[in-house]
Every structure is written in structure tokens, then in C-alpha cells.
Coordinates of C-alpha atoms in Angstrom, one line a residue:
M1358 CA 14.3 -86.1 24.2
T1359 CA 17.8 -86.1 22.5
I1360 CA 16.4 -87.5 19.2
M1361 CA 13.5 -85.2 19.2
K1362 CA 15.7 -82.2 19.6
G1363 CA 17.8 -83.3 16.9
A1364 CA 14.7 -83.9 14.6
K1365 CA 13.6 -80.4 15.5
G1366 CA 16.8 -78.8 14.6
F1367 CA 17.2 -80.8 11.3
K1368 CA 13.7 -79.5 10.5
F1369 CA 14.7 -76.0 11.5
R1370 CA 17.9 -76.1 9.3
L1371 CA 15.8 -77.7 6.3
F1372 CA 13.4 -74.8 6.7
I1373 CA 16.2 -72.1 6.4
F1374 CA 17.7 -73.8 3.7
L1375 CA 14.5 -74.1 1.5
L1376 CA 14.0 -70.4 2.4
I1377 CA 17.2 -69.3 1.2
V1378 CA 16.9 -71.4 -2.2
L1379 CA 13.3 -69.6 -2.5
I1380 CA 14.8 -66.2 -2.3
V1381 CA 17.7 -66.8 -4.8
V1382 CA 15.4 -68.5 -7.5
T1383 CA 12.9 -65.3 -7.0
A1384 CA 15.8 -62.9 -7.4
L1385 CA 16.7 -64.6 -10.3
G1386 CA 13.6 -64.6 -12.0
I1387 CA 13.2 -61.1 -11.5
H1388 CA 16.4 -60.1 -12.8
H1389 CA 15.4 -62.3 -15.7
W1390 CA 12.0 -60.6 -16.4
E1391 CA 13.6 -57.2 -16.3
K1392 CA 16.2 -58.2 -18.8
E1393 CA 13.3 -59.3 -21.1
T1394 CA 11.0 -56.6 -20.5
I1395 CA 13.5 -53.8 -20.3
S1396 CA 15.6 -54.7 -23.2
P1397 CA 13.5 -56.2 -25.9
N1398 CA 15.1 -57.1 -29.3
N1399 CA 18.3 -56.5 -27.4
Q1400 CA 17.6 -52.8 -26.9
T1401 CA 19.9 -51.0 -24.3
L1402 CA 17.2 -49.0 -22.3
N1403 CA 17.8 -49.0 -18.7
L1404 CA 14.9 -49.1 -16.2
H1405 CA 14.3 -45.2 -16.0
E1406 CA 14.2 -44.8 -19.6
Y1407 CA 11.7 -48.0 -19.7
N1408 CA 9.2 -46.6 -17.4
Q1409 CA 9.2 -43.1 -19.3
K1410 CA 6.2 -42.3 -21.7
C1411 CA 7.2 -40.5 -24.6
K1412 CA 4.6 -37.8 -25.0
L1413 CA 4.1 -34.3 -26.3
I1414 CA 3.4 -32.0 -23.2
I1415 CA 1.8 -28.6 -24.5
H1416 CA 2.4 -26.0 -21.6
S1417 CA 0.2 -23.2 -23.3
K1418 CA -3.4 -22.9 -24.4
Q1419 CA -4.2 -24.1 -28.1
P1420 CA -6.1 -22.1 -30.5
K1421 CA -9.6 -23.6 -30.8
N1422 CA -10.4 -25.7 -34.1
T1423 CA -6.6 -26.4 -34.5
S1424 CA -4.9 -30.1 -34.3
V1425 CA -1.4 -29.8 -33.2
G1426 CA 0.7 -32.8 -34.1
K1427 CA -0.4 -33.5 -37.7
W1428 CA -0.3 -31.0 -40.9
I1429 CA 1.8 -27.8 -40.5
D1430 CA 3.4 -25.6 -43.2
N1431 CA 7.0 -25.4 -44.3
K1432 CA 8.2 -23.1 -41.5
I1433 CA 8.9 -23.8 -37.7
T1434 CA 10.5 -21.1 -35.5
E1435 CA 11.9 -21.4 -32.1
V1436 CA 12.0 -18.5 -29.8
T1437 CA 14.5 -18.5 -27.3
N1438 CA 15.6 -15.4 -25.1
G1439 CA 14.3 -12.9 -27.7
S1440 CA 16.0 -14.5 -30.7
E1441 CA 14.0 -16.3 -33.4
I1442 CA 15.3 -19.0 -35.6
T1443 CA 13.4 -20.7 -38.4
L1444 CA 13.4 -23.8 -40.2
K1445 CA 12.4 -23.6 -43.4
D1446 CA 11.7 -27.2 -44.7
W1447 CA 10.1 -26.9 -48.3
F1448 CA 9.4 -30.0 -50.4
A1449 CA 7.1 -30.8 -53.0
V1450 CA 6.0 -33.5 -55.9
Y1451 CA 5.6 -32.2 -59.2
P1452 CA 3.7 -34.6 -62.1
H1453 CA 5.2 -34.2 -65.4
I1454 CA 2.6 -32.1 -67.2
N1455 CA 1.9 -30.3 -70.3
R1456 CA 1.8 -26.7 -69.5
T1457 CA -1.3 -26.0 -71.5
S1458 CA -3.3 -29.0 -70.0
P1459 CA -4.2 -30.4 -66.5
P1460 CA -1.6 -32.8 -64.6
E1461 CA -2.8 -36.2 -65.1
G1462 CA -1.6 -39.4 -63.4
W1463 CA -1.0 -38.4 -60.0
N1464 CA -3.2 -38.2 -57.1
A1465 CA -2.1 -37.3 -53.5
Y1466 CA -4.2 -38.4 -50.4
L1467 CA -4.0 -36.1 -47.2
I1468 CA -4.4 -39.1 -44.7
Y1469 CA -2.4 -39.3 -41.3
W1470 CA -1.1 -42.8 -42.1
P1471 CA 1.0 -43.6 -39.6
E1472 CA -2.2 -44.0 -37.4
K1473 CA -3.3 -46.7 -39.9
F1474 CA -0.1 -48.7 -39.7
N1475 CA 0.7 -48.3 -35.9
L1476 CA 3.6 -46.3 -36.8
T1477 CA 2.4 -43.1 -34.9
L1478 CA 5.6 -41.0 -33.8
P1479 CA 5.3 -39.8 -30.3
C1480 CA 6.1 -36.5 -29.4
S1481 CA 5.4 -35.0 -33.0
I1482 CA 4.5 -31.5 -32.9
G1483 CA 3.2 -31.5 -36.8
G1484 CA 4.6 -32.0 -40.2
F1485 CA 3.2 -33.5 -43.4
T1486 CA 1.9 -36.9 -44.2
M1487 CA 0.1 -38.2 -47.5
A1488 CA -0.2 -41.3 -49.7
L1489 CA 0.8 -40.6 -52.9
V1490 CA 0.0 -42.8 -56.2
G1491 CA 1.9 -41.9 -59.6
R1492 CA 1.0 -43.8 -62.5
K1493 CA 3.7 -41.8 -64.6
S1494 CA 7.2 -40.7 -63.5
G1495 CA 7.3 -37.4 -61.8
E1496 CA 9.9 -34.7 -60.1
S1497 CA 10.6 -33.9 -56.4
F1498 CA 11.8 -31.0 -55.1
Y1499 CA 13.1 -30.3 -51.6
Q1500 CA 15.1 -27.1 -50.0
A1501 CA 15.8 -26.5 -46.7
A1502 CA 17.6 -23.4 -44.9
L1503 CA 18.0 -22.0 -41.5
I1504 CA 16.9 -18.5 -41.2
N1505 CA 17.7 -15.9 -38.2
E1506 CA 14.7 -13.8 -38.1
T1507 CA 16.4 -11.5 -35.5
F1508 CA 18.3 -8.2 -36.9
P1509 CA 20.1 -8.6 -39.0
K1510 CA 18.3 -11.3 -40.6
H1511 CA 20.5 -14.2 -42.2
E1512 CA 19.8 -17.0 -43.9
T1513 CA 21.7 -20.1 -44.1
E1514 CA 21.3 -22.9 -47.2
C1515 CA 21.6 -26.5 -45.8
W1516 CA 23.9 -27.5 -48.6
D1517 CA 25.9 -26.1 -51.3
G1518 CA 24.2 -24.4 -54.3
G1519 CA 21.2 -22.9 -52.3
K1520 CA 18.8 -23.8 -55.4
G1521 CA 17.3 -27.1 -54.0
R1522 CA 17.1 -30.4 -54.9
W1523 CA 15.3 -31.8 -58.0
L1524 CA 15.0 -35.7 -58.6
E1525 CA 12.9 -38.0 -60.6
L1526 CA 10.3 -39.9 -58.9
P1527 CA 9.2 -43.4 -60.3
P1528 CA 5.6 -44.3 -60.8
G1529 CA 4.0 -46.2 -58.1
K1530 CA 2.4 -45.8 -54.6
A1531 CA 4.2 -44.4 -51.6
Y1532 CA 3.3 -43.2 -47.8
F1533 CA 5.3 -40.1 -47.0
A1534 CA 5.7 -38.3 -44.0
V1535 CA 8.0 -35.5 -42.5
Q1536 CA 7.5 -34.6 -38.8
F1537 CA 9.1 -32.7 -36.5
I1538 CA 9.8 -33.4 -32.4
P1539 CA 10.8 -30.5 -30.0
T1540 CA 13.6 -31.7 -27.4
A1541 CA 13.4 -28.5 -25.1
N1542 CA 10.4 -26.8 -23.4
T1543 CA 10.6 -23.5 -25.5
T1544 CA 8.2 -21.3 -27.7
W1545 CA 7.5 -22.4 -31.0
K1546 CA 5.9 -20.5 -33.9
L1547 CA 4.3 -22.5 -36.6
T1548 CA 1.0 -22.7 -38.9
V1549 CA -1.5 -25.5 -38.5
L1550 CA -2.7 -26.6 -41.7
T1551 CA -6.6 -28.1 -41.9
P1552 CA -7.6 -30.0 -45.0
T1553 CA -10.4 -28.9 -46.4
K1554 CA -10.6 -32.0 -48.8
T1555 CA -9.0 -35.6 -48.4
W1556 CA -7.2 -35.4 -51.8
T1557 CA -6.0 -33.7 -54.6
D1558 CA -5.0 -34.3 -58.4
F1559 CA -2.6 -31.6 -58.4
R1560 CA -4.8 -29.3 -60.1
D1561 CA -5.8 -27.1 -56.9
Y1562 CA -2.8 -26.6 -54.3
H1563 CA -5.2 -24.6 -52.2
I1564 CA -6.6 -27.2 -50.1
F1565 CA -5.8 -26.2 -46.5
I1566 CA -7.2 -23.7 -43.9
E1567 CA -4.2 -22.0 -42.4
T1568 CA -4.0 -21.4 -38.6
P1569 CA -0.8 -19.6 -37.3
I1570 CA -0.3 -20.3 -33.6
E1571 CA 2.5 -19.9 -30.8
L1572 CA 2.8 -22.5 -28.3
N1573 CA 5.5 -23.9 -25.7
A1574 CA 5.8 -27.7 -26.3
T1575 CA 8.5 -30.4 -25.5
C1576 CA 8.9 -34.2 -25.1
T1577 CA 8.6 -36.3 -21.8
C1578 CA 11.5 -38.2 -22.8
P1579 CA 15.0 -37.7 -24.3
I1580 CA 15.3 -38.3 -28.2
E1581 CA 17.7 -41.1 -27.7
T1582 CA 15.1 -43.1 -25.5
L1583 CA 12.3 -42.1 -28.2
V1584 CA 14.3 -43.4 -31.0
K1585 CA 15.3 -46.8 -29.4
R1586 CA 11.5 -47.1 -28.3
F1587 CA 10.2 -46.1 -31.9
E1588 CA 12.7 -48.7 -33.4
T1589 CA 11.6 -51.4 -31.1
S1590 CA 7.8 -50.9 -32.0
I1591 CA 8.8 -51.3 -35.5
K1592 CA 10.7 -54.4 -35.1
A1593 CA 7.6 -55.9 -32.9
Q1594 CA 5.5 -55.3 -36.1
G1595 CA 7.3 -57.8 -37.8
F1596 CA 9.8 -55.6 -39.6
E1597 CA 13.5 -56.4 -39.9
E1598 CA 16.3 -53.9 -40.4
T1599 CA 17.9 -54.5 -43.8
E1600 CA 21.2 -53.0 -45.4
L1601 CA 21.0 -49.2 -46.3
W1602 CA 22.0 -48.2 -49.7
T1603 CA 23.7 -45.0 -48.7
T1604 CA 25.8 -43.2 -45.9
P1605 CA 24.1 -40.6 -44.2
G1606 CA 26.3 -37.4 -43.8
E1607 CA 26.2 -34.3 -41.6
N1608 CA 25.4 -30.7 -43.6
D1609 CA 25.1 -27.3 -42.3
C1610 CA 21.8 -27.7 -40.8
F1611 CA 21.2 -31.4 -39.9
K1612 CA 23.1 -34.1 -38.2
P1613 CA 21.9 -37.5 -38.6
L1614 CA 20.9 -39.3 -35.4
S1615 CA 19.4 -42.6 -36.8
V1616 CA 18.7 -43.5 -40.5
K1617 CA 17.5 -47.2 -41.0
L1618 CA 15.8 -49.4 -43.7
Y1619 CA 13.4 -52.0 -42.6
R1620 CA 11.6 -54.9 -44.6
R1621 CA 8.6 -56.7 -44.0
G1622 CA 7.7 -59.4 -46.7
D1623 CA 7.2 -57.1 -49.6
E1624 CA 7.1 -53.9 -47.7
Y1625 CA 10.0 -51.2 -47.2
L1626 CA 10.0 -48.8 -44.7
Y1627 CA 12.7 -46.0 -44.5
V1628 CA 13.0 -44.3 -41.2
E1629 CA 15.2 -41.1 -40.5
F1630 CA 15.9 -39.0 -37.5
A1631 CA 18.0 -35.9 -37.9
Q1632 CA 18.9 -33.1 -35.5
V1633 CA 18.3 -29.7 -36.9
K1634 CA 21.6 -27.5 -35.8
G1635 CA 20.8 -24.6 -33.5
L1636 CA 17.4 -25.8 -32.8
D1637 CA 15.6 -27.7 -30.0
L1638 CA 14.1 -29.8 -33.0
V1639 CA 14.6 -33.3 -34.9
R1640 CA 13.1 -33.9 -38.0
V1641 CA 11.8 -37.4 -38.9
L1642 CA 11.4 -38.6 -42.6
M1643 CA 9.3 -42.1 -43.1
V1644 CA 8.6 -43.6 -46.6
L1645 CA 6.7 -46.7 -46.9
S1646 CA 6.0 -48.6 -50.1
E1647 CA 5.9 -52.3 -51.2
D1648 CA 8.2 -51.2 -54.0
E1649 CA 11.9 -51.0 -53.1
G1650 CA 12.6 -48.6 -55.7
V1651 CA 9.9 -46.1 -54.9
V1652 CA 11.2 -45.9 -51.2
K1653 CA 14.5 -45.3 -52.2
A1654 CA 13.6 -42.8 -54.6
Y1655 CA 11.5 -40.8 -52.2
A1656 CA 14.2 -41.3 -49.3
K1657 CA 17.0 -39.9 -51.5
A1658 CA 14.4 -37.1 -52.7
F1659 CA 13.5 -35.7 -49.1
S1660 CA 16.3 -37.0 -47.0
A1661 CA 17.9 -34.0 -44.8
V1662 CA 21.1 -36.1 -44.4
G1663 CA 21.2 -38.2 -47.5
D1664 CA 24.5 -38.5 -49.9
E1665 CA 22.8 -36.1 -52.4
G1666 CA 22.4 -33.2 -49.8

């Protein structure tokens, strides 16, 4: 009987020991899984941030036959407590032409290319995207200003001079996009552009149906979380961050949040997040090309926080 009791006691203690080992191993495994899943590529996202899905929430009825999140014109207005502040973000591409003849050598294709390359930006309320093919050099123009629409009306140019930025654009193919992300649930006034054709050779600039709209919209996650997750998704597609040629700087309208250059084989991708001062709004610039020089030229031309600004 004593031997049997001792055997039973030994088996019971062995069972307890194995149970403790199993619990410890399981806990360590869960901790390791959380580290690997929540922090891919060494990104510092906590569990709450990781579980948040970044998406645009529109709290008001959208007008019929409009697509919020794609093309809009160059003005976006935030309405808060009776005041209205507008960001005017005007950019253009001009082929070199003889004024007595039609433009030649450039085509712009009105495609929402971020979807094609799995680079869709969450929470975008709209912007402008296109693919440009230039067989000759051209020029870019970019001018930005903040406008207080309430009396007395006042306009603040984003950088010294107030005449905009003119730069040379080299020949080549580039995918170009500017998009805007609302960071607070407030009212926005903007004009949705619906393309009437898929391309232009710059002979006709009247290629959109314009629909002014007013809506309440915001993003479901903080901008810091969105930036981290978007950068992670870029790297997951094989892009690697490479050295940036410039030092982003703050100006009267914009503050840099994240500015990075990526490379994947022969492809280069420039991504710039800039906070619009005085507005609950972030401007995002993306340029993609197989020519590093083309990416740099377009980024310099249309950056809100570049050293040219």
C-alpha cells in the first residue's frame, strides 16, 4: 500500500509539473506570435493600433453619381464652428510647345493607379492621380495657399514669393498622385471631378464633370497608425527604403510627418505625408517610376515640404 501511494503521488506531481511546462510554453508561444504579427518589419504598433482598421467614414449622405475618394479639384475647405479655411493646392504639367501649334510629345492617362499597384491609401477623401508619359522635357507648376474664407478674407502663401514653383520635368514615364486624408470628424467642402475620357494629349483641359459636395468624413484610426501600416504594406510588396536625397522642411502651410524613398529592383517610389497647418487634413504625395531621376524631378516639383519649398 505504501508503494502504491508513493507511485500515485509521483504520478500526480509529474502531471502537475508537465501541466506547468505546457502553460509556460503556450504563453511564450502566444507572446512570440503577438510580436511577429503585431510588429512586422520592426514596426512599433501596439495591439489596439494593430486591430484598428483604417477606413474613411462618411457621416452624411453622398450626392448621386459621385465617387468620393478619387479625383477632386484643387480646393478643399474645412468648416468648423462657422469658420471656413481652404487649402488651395494647385499643380500642373506643361509640355514645351510652340504657341502656334498643338502640344506634342506628352500624354496623361487618368487612371487610379494606386489600385493597380496595391498602393491604395486608406481614408483618402480624394485628390488627383494620373500616369504621365513625356517623350520630351516639360515644365511643372505648383502653388499652395491657405485661405480664410470668413470675413475679412485672408490668403497665406505657403512659401516666400507667392508666385508658385516652376521646375523642369525630364522625359519619361511617371505615376503621380496627390491625396488628402481627413483626421477629424468635421465638415468638408470640395468638388468631385468625374473624368469624361481616360486620357489627354493636353489639347483639351476640359475633361471633367464638376460636382460640388459637402460632407462629414473622418478616418477611423490616428494618422500615425495609418502611416506606419501603409509603410509596412509597401515593404511587404518587396520595396526597401533607400536614402532620401533631400531634407524635408516645415513652411507656413505644411509640416512633414513622413517622407521616404523606396526601391524595388528598377522601380522607385516616393511617399510624402504632410500635415496641413490649421486644418484636420494630411496631404499625401506619391510618385512611382522606373527612372530614379524622374521620381526625384516629380517629387521636387510637387513636394509640399521639400527643400525647394
